[in-house]
PDB file of C-alpha atoms in Angstrom:
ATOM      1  CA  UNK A   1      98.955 110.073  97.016  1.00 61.00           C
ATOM      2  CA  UNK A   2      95.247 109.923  96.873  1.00 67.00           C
ATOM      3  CA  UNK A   3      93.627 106.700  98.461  1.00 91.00           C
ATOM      4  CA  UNK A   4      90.360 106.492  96.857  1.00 96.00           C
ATOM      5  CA  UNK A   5      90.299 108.089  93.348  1.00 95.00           C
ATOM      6  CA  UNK A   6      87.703 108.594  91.082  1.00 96.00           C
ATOM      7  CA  UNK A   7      86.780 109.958  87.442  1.00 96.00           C
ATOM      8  CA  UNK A   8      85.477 112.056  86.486  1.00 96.00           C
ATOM      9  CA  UNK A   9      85.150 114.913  88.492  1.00 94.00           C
ATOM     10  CA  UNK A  10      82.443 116.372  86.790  1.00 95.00           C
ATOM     11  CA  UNK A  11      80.508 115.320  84.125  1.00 95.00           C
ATOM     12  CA  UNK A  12      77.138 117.024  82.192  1.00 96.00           C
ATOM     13  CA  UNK A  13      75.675 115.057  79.219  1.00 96.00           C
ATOM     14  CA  UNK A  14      72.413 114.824  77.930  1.00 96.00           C
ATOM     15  CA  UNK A  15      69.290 112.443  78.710  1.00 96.00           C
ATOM     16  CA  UNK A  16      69.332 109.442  77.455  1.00 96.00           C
ATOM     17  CA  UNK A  17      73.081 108.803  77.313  1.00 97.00           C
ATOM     18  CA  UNK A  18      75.412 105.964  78.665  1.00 97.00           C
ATOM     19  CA  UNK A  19      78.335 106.703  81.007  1.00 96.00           C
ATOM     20  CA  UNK A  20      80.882 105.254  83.458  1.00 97.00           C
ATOM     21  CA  UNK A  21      82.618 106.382  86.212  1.00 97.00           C
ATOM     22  CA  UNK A  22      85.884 104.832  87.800  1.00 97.00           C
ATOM     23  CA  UNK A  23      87.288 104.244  90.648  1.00 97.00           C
ATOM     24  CA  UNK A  24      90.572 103.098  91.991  1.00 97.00           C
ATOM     25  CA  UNK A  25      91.665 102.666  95.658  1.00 97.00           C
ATOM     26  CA  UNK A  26      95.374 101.925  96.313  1.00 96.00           C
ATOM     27  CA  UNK A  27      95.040 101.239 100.604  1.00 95.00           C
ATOM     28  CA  UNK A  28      94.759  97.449  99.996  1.00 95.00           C
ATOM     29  CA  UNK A  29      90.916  97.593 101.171  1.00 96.00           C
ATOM     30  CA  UNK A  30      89.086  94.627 100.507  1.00 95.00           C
ATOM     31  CA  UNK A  31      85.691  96.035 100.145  1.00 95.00           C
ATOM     32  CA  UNK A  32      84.436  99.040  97.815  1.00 96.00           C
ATOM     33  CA  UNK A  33      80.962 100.703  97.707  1.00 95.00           C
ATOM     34  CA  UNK A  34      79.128 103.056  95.579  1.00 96.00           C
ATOM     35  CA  UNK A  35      76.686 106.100  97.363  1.00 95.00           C
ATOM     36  CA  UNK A  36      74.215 108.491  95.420  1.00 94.00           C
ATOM     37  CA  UNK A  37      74.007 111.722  97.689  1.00 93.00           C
ATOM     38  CA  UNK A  38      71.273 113.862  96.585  1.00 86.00           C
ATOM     39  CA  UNK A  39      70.632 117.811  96.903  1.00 82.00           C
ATOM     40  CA  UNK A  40      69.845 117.722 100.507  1.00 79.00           C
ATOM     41  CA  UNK A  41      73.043 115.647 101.216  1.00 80.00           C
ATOM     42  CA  UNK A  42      71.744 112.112 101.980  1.00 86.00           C
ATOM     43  CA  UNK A  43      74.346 109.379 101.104  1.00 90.00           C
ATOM     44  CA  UNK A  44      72.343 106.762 100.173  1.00 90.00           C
ATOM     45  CA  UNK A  45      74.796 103.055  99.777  1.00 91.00           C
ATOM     46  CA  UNK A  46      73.693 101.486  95.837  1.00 93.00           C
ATOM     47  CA  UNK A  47      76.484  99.038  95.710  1.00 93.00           C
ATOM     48  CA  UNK A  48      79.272  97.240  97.513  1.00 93.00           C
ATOM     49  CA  UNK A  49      81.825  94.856  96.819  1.00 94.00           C
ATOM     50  CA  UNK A  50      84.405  92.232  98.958  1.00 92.00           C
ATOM     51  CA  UNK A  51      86.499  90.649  96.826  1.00 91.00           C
ATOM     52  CA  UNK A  52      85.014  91.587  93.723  1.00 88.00           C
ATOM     53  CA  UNK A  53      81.901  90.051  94.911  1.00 91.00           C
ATOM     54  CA  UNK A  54      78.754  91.531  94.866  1.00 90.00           C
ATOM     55  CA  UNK A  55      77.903  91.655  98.996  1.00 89.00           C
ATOM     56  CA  UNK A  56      75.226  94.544  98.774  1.00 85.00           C
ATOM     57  CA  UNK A  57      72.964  96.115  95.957  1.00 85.00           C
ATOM     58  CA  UNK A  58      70.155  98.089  97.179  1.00 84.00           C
ATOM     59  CA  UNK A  59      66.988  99.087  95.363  1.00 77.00           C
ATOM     60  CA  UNK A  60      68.953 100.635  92.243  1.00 85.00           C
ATOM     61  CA  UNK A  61      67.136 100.818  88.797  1.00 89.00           C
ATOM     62  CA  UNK A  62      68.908  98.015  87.155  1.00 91.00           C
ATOM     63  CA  UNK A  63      70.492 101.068  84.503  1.00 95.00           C
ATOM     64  CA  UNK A  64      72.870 100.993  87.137  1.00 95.00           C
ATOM     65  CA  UNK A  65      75.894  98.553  86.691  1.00 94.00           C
ATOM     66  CA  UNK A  66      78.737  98.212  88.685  1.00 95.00           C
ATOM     67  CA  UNK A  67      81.649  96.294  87.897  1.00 94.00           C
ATOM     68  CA  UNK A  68      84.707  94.977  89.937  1.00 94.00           C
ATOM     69  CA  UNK A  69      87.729  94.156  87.743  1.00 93.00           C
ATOM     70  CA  UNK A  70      89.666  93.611  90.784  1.00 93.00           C
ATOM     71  CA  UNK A  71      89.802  94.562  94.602  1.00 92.00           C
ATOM     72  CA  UNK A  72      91.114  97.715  93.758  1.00 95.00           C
ATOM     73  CA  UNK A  73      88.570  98.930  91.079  1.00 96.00           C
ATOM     74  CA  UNK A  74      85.322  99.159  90.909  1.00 97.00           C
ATOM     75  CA  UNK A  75      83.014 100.856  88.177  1.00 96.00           C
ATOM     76  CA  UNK A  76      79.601 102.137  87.944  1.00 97.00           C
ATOM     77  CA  UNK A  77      77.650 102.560  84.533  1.00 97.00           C
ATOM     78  CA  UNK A  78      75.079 104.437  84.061  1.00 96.00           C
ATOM     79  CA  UNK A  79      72.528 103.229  80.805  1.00 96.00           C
ATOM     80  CA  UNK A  80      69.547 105.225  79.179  1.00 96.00           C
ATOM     81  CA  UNK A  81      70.306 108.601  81.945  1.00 96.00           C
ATOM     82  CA  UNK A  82      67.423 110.468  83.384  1.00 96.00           C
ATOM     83  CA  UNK A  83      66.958 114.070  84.966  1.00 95.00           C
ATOM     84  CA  UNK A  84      66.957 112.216  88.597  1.00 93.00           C
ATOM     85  CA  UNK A  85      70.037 110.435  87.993  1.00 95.00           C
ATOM     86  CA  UNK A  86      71.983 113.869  88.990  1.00 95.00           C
ATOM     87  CA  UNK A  87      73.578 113.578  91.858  1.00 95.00           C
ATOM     88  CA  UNK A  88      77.230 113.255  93.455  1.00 95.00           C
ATOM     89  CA  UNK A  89      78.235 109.678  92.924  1.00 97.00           C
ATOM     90  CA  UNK A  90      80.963 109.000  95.893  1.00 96.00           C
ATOM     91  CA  UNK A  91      83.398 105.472  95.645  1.00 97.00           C
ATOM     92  CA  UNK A  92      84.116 104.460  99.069  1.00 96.00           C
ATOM     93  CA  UNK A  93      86.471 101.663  99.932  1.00 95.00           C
ATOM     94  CA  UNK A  94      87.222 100.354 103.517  1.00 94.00           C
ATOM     95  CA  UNK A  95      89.092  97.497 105.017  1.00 93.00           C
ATOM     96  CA  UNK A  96      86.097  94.850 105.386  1.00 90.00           C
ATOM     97  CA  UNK A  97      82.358  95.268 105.226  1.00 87.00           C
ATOM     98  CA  UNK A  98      81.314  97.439 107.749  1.00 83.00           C
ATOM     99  CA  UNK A  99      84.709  98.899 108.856  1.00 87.00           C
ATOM    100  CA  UNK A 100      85.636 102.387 108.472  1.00 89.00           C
ATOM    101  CA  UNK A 101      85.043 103.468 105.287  1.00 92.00           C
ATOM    102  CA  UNK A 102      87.165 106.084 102.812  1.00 94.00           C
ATOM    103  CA  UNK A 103      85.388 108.294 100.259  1.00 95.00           C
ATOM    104  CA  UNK A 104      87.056 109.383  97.220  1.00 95.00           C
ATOM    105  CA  UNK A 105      86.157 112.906  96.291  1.00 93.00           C
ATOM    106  CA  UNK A 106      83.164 112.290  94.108  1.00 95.00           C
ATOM    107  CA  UNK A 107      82.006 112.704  90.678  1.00 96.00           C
ATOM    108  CA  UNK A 108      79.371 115.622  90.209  1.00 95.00           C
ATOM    109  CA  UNK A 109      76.956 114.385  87.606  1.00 96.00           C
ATOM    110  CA  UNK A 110      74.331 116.314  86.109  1.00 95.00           C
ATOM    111  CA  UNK A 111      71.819 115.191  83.313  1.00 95.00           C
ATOM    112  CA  UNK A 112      70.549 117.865  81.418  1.00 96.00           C
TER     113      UNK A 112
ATOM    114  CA  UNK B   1      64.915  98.872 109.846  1.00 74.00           C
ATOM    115  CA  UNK B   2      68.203 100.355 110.518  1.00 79.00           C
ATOM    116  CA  UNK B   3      68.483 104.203 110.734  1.00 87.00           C
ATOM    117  CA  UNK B   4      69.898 107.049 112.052  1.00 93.00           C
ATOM    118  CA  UNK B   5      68.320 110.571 112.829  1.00 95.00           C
ATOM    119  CA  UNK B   6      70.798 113.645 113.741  1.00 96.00           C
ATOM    120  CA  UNK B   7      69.831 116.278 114.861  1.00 96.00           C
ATOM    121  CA  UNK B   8      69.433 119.338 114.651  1.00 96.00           C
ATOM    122  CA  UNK B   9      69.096 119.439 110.545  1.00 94.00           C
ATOM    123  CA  UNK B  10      71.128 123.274 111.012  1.00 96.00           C
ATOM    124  CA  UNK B  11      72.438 125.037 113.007  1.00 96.00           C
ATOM    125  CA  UNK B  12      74.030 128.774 112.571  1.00 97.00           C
ATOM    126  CA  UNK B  13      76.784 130.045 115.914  1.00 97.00           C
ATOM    127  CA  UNK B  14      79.093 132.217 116.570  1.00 97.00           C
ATOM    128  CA  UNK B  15      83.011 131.825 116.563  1.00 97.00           C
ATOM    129  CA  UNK B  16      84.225 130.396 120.123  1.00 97.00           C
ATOM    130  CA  UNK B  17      80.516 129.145 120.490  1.00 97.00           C
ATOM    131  CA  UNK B  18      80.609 125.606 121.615  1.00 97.00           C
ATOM    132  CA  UNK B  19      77.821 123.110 119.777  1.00 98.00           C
ATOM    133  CA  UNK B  20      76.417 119.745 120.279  1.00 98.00           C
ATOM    134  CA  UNK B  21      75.723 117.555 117.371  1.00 98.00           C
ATOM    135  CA  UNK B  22      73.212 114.623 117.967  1.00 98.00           C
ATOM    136  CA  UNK B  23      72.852 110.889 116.121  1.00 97.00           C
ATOM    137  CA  UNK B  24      69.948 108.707 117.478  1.00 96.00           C
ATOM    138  CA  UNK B  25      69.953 105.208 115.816  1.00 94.00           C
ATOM    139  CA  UNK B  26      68.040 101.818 115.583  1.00 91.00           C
ATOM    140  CA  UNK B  27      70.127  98.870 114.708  1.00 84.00           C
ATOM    141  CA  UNK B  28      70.076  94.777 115.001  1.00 84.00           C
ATOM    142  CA  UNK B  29      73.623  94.467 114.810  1.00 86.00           C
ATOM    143  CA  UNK B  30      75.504  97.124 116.242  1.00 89.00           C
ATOM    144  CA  UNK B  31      79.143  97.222 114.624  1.00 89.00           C
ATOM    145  CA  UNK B  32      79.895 100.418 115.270  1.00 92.00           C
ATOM    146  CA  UNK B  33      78.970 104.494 114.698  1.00 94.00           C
ATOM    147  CA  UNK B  34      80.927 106.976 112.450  1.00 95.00           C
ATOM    148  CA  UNK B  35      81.227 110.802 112.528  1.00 97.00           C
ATOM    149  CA  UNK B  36      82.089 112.536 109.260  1.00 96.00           C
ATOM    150  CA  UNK B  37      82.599 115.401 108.425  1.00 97.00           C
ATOM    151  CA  UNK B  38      82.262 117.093 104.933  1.00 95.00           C
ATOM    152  CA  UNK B  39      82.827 120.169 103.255  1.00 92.00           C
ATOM    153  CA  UNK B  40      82.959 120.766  99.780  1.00 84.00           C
ATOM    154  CA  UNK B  41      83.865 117.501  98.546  1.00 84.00           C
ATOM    155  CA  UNK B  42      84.152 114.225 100.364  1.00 89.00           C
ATOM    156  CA  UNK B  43      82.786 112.967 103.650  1.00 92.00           C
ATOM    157  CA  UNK B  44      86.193 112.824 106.089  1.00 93.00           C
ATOM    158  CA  UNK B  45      86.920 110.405 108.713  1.00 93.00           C
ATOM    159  CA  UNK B  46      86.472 112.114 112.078  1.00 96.00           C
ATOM    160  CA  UNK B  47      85.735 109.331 114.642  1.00 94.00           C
ATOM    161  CA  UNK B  48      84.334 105.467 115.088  1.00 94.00           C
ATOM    162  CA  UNK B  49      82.817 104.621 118.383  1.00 95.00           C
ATOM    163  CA  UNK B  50      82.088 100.763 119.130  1.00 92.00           C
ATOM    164  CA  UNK B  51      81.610 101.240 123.355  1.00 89.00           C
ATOM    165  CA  UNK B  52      79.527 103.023 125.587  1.00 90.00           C
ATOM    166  CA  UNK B  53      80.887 105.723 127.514  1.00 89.00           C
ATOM    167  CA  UNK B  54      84.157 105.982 126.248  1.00 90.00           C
ATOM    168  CA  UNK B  55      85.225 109.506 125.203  1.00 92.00           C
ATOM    169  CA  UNK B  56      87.107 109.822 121.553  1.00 94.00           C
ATOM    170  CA  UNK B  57      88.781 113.398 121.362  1.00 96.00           C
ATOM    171  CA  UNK B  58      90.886 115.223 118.872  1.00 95.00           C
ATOM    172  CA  UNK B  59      91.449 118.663 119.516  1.00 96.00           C
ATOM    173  CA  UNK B  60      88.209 120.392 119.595  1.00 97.00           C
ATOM    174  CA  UNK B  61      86.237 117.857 119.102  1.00 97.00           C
ATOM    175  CA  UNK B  62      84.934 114.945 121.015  1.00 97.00           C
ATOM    176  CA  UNK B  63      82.455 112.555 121.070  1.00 97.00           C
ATOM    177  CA  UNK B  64      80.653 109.899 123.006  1.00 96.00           C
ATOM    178  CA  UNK B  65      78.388 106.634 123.132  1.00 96.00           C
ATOM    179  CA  UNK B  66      75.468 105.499 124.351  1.00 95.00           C
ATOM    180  CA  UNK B  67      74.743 101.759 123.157  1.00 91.00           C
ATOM    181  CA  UNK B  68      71.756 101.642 126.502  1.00 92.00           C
ATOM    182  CA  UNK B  69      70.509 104.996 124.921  1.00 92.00           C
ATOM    183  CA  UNK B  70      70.838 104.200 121.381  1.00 94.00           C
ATOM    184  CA  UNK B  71      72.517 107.579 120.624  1.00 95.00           C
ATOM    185  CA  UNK B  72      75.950 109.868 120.325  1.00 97.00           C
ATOM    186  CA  UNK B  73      76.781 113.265 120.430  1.00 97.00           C
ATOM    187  CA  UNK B  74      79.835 115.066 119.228  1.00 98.00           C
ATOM    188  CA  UNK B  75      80.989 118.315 120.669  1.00 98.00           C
ATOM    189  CA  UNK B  76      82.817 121.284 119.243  1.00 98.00           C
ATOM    190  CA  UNK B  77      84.499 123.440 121.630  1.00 97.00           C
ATOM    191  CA  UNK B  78      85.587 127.306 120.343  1.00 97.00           C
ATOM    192  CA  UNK B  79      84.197 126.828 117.335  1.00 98.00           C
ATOM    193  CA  UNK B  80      86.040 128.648 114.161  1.00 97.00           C
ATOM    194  CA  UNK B  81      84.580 129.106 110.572  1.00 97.00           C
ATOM    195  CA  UNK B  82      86.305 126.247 109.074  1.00 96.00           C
ATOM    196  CA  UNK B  83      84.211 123.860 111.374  1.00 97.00           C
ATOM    197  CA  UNK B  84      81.536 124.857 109.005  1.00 97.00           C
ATOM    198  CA  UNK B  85      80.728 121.646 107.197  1.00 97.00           C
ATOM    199  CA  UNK B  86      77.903 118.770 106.917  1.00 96.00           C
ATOM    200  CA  UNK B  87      78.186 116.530 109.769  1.00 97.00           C
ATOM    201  CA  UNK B  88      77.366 113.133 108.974  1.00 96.00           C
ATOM    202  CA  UNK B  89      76.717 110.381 111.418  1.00 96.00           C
ATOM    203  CA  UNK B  90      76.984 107.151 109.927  1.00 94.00           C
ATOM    204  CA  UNK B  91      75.848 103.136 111.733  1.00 92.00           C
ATOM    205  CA  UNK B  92      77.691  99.859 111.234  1.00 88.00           C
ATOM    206  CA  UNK B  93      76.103  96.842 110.923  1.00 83.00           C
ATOM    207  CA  UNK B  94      79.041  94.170 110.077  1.00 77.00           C
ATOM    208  CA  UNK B  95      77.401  94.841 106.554  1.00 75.00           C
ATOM    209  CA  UNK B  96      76.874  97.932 105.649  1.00 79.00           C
ATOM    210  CA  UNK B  97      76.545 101.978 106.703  1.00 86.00           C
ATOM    211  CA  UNK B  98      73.595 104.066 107.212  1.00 89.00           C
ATOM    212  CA  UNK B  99      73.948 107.379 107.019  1.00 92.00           C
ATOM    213  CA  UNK B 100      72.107 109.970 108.375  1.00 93.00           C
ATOM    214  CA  UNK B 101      70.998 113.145 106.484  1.00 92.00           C
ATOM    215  CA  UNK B 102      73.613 115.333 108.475  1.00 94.00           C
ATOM    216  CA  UNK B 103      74.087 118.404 110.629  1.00 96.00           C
ATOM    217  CA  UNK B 104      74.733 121.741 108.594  1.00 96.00           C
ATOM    218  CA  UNK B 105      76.552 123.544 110.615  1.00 97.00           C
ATOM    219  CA  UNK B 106      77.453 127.293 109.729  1.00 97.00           C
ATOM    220  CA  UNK B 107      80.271 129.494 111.676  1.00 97.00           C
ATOM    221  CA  UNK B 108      79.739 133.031 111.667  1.00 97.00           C
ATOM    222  CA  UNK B 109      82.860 135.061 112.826  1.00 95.00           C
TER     223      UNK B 109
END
């Protein structure tokens, strides 16, 4: 059973588009984040969430919108996509904020 | 500000080779520091350290803290080609994780 998953895997579309990624986690965790790593492999936290509450959103262009149905989802979309907007998106989830924390396996997204 | 520097950035051995991995950090609210490592895909759990001094191990690996120092290490013994991965260090602040930029580390056979 997979304990952080997200979708999709991979995704290519063109400048200028609009797209979401989900994510589910089903270890009961409390808190859920969003990281950007980049080519040279720096995970970089954009968003995080603790009972569907916004706790932590970092200097993110504001084309970036996350949303928390519930503890155990949390969604990030993506408005207006530029060339530097590719990147592996990774949904983390841990216990509480600033516990160990549980990547799912990332979505690969490339803006051509 | 909150950071962490690892170092070195890569680093190529040979199988049965033992390495050293380093994380220096600068917090205001140490929590706690992570070791990760990844592969292809996602970053995976390896260790969390909240005292000084206090050896984790599994296997192969092991690491330690230094909360006077500001800094951790993790060691590889006998290396073998699948401990080729990014090694991530990541800091706890009750809030939130900073990651460092990694460790590449490449076993040759």
């Amino acid at each position: 059973d997979t304990a952080v998953s997200q979708t999709p895997k991979y995704l290519v579309t063109q400048m200028g588009n609009d797209k979401s990624i989900k994510c589910e986690q089903n270890l009961g965790h409390d808190t859920m984040y969003w990281y950007k790593q980049d080519s040279k492999k720096f995970l970089k936290i954009m968003f995080s969430y603790n009972n569907k509450e916004l706790i932590i959103n970092e200097t993110v262009p504001n084309r970036f919108s996350p949303k928390s149905p519930d503890k155990a989802h949390l969604n990030l979309h993506i408005n207006s996509l530029e060339l530097g907007d590719s990147a592996v998106y990774f949904c983390a989830s841990s216990q509480t904020p600033g516990n160990t924390i549980y990547f799912g396996e990332g979505s690969w997204l490339t803006v051509v | 500000e909150d950071k962490v520097v690892q170092s070195p950035l890569s680093l190529v051995v040979h199988e049965g080779d033992t390495v050293t991995l380093n994380c220096s950090y600068e917090v205001t609210n140490f929590r706690s520091l992570l070791w990760y490592k990844q592969e292809k895909k996602a970053p995976t759990f390896l260790f969390m350290l909240t005292s000084s001094g206090i050896e984790k191990k599994s296997g192969r690996l092991s690491s330690i803290l230094d909360k006077k120092e500001l800094f951790s290490i993790l060691n590889i013994t006998a290396t073998q080609t699948g401990d080729s991965a990014v090694y991530l260090c990541a800091l706890s602040n009750f809030n939130k994780f900073y990651f460092g930029s990694g460790t590449k580390l490449n076993v040759k056979p």
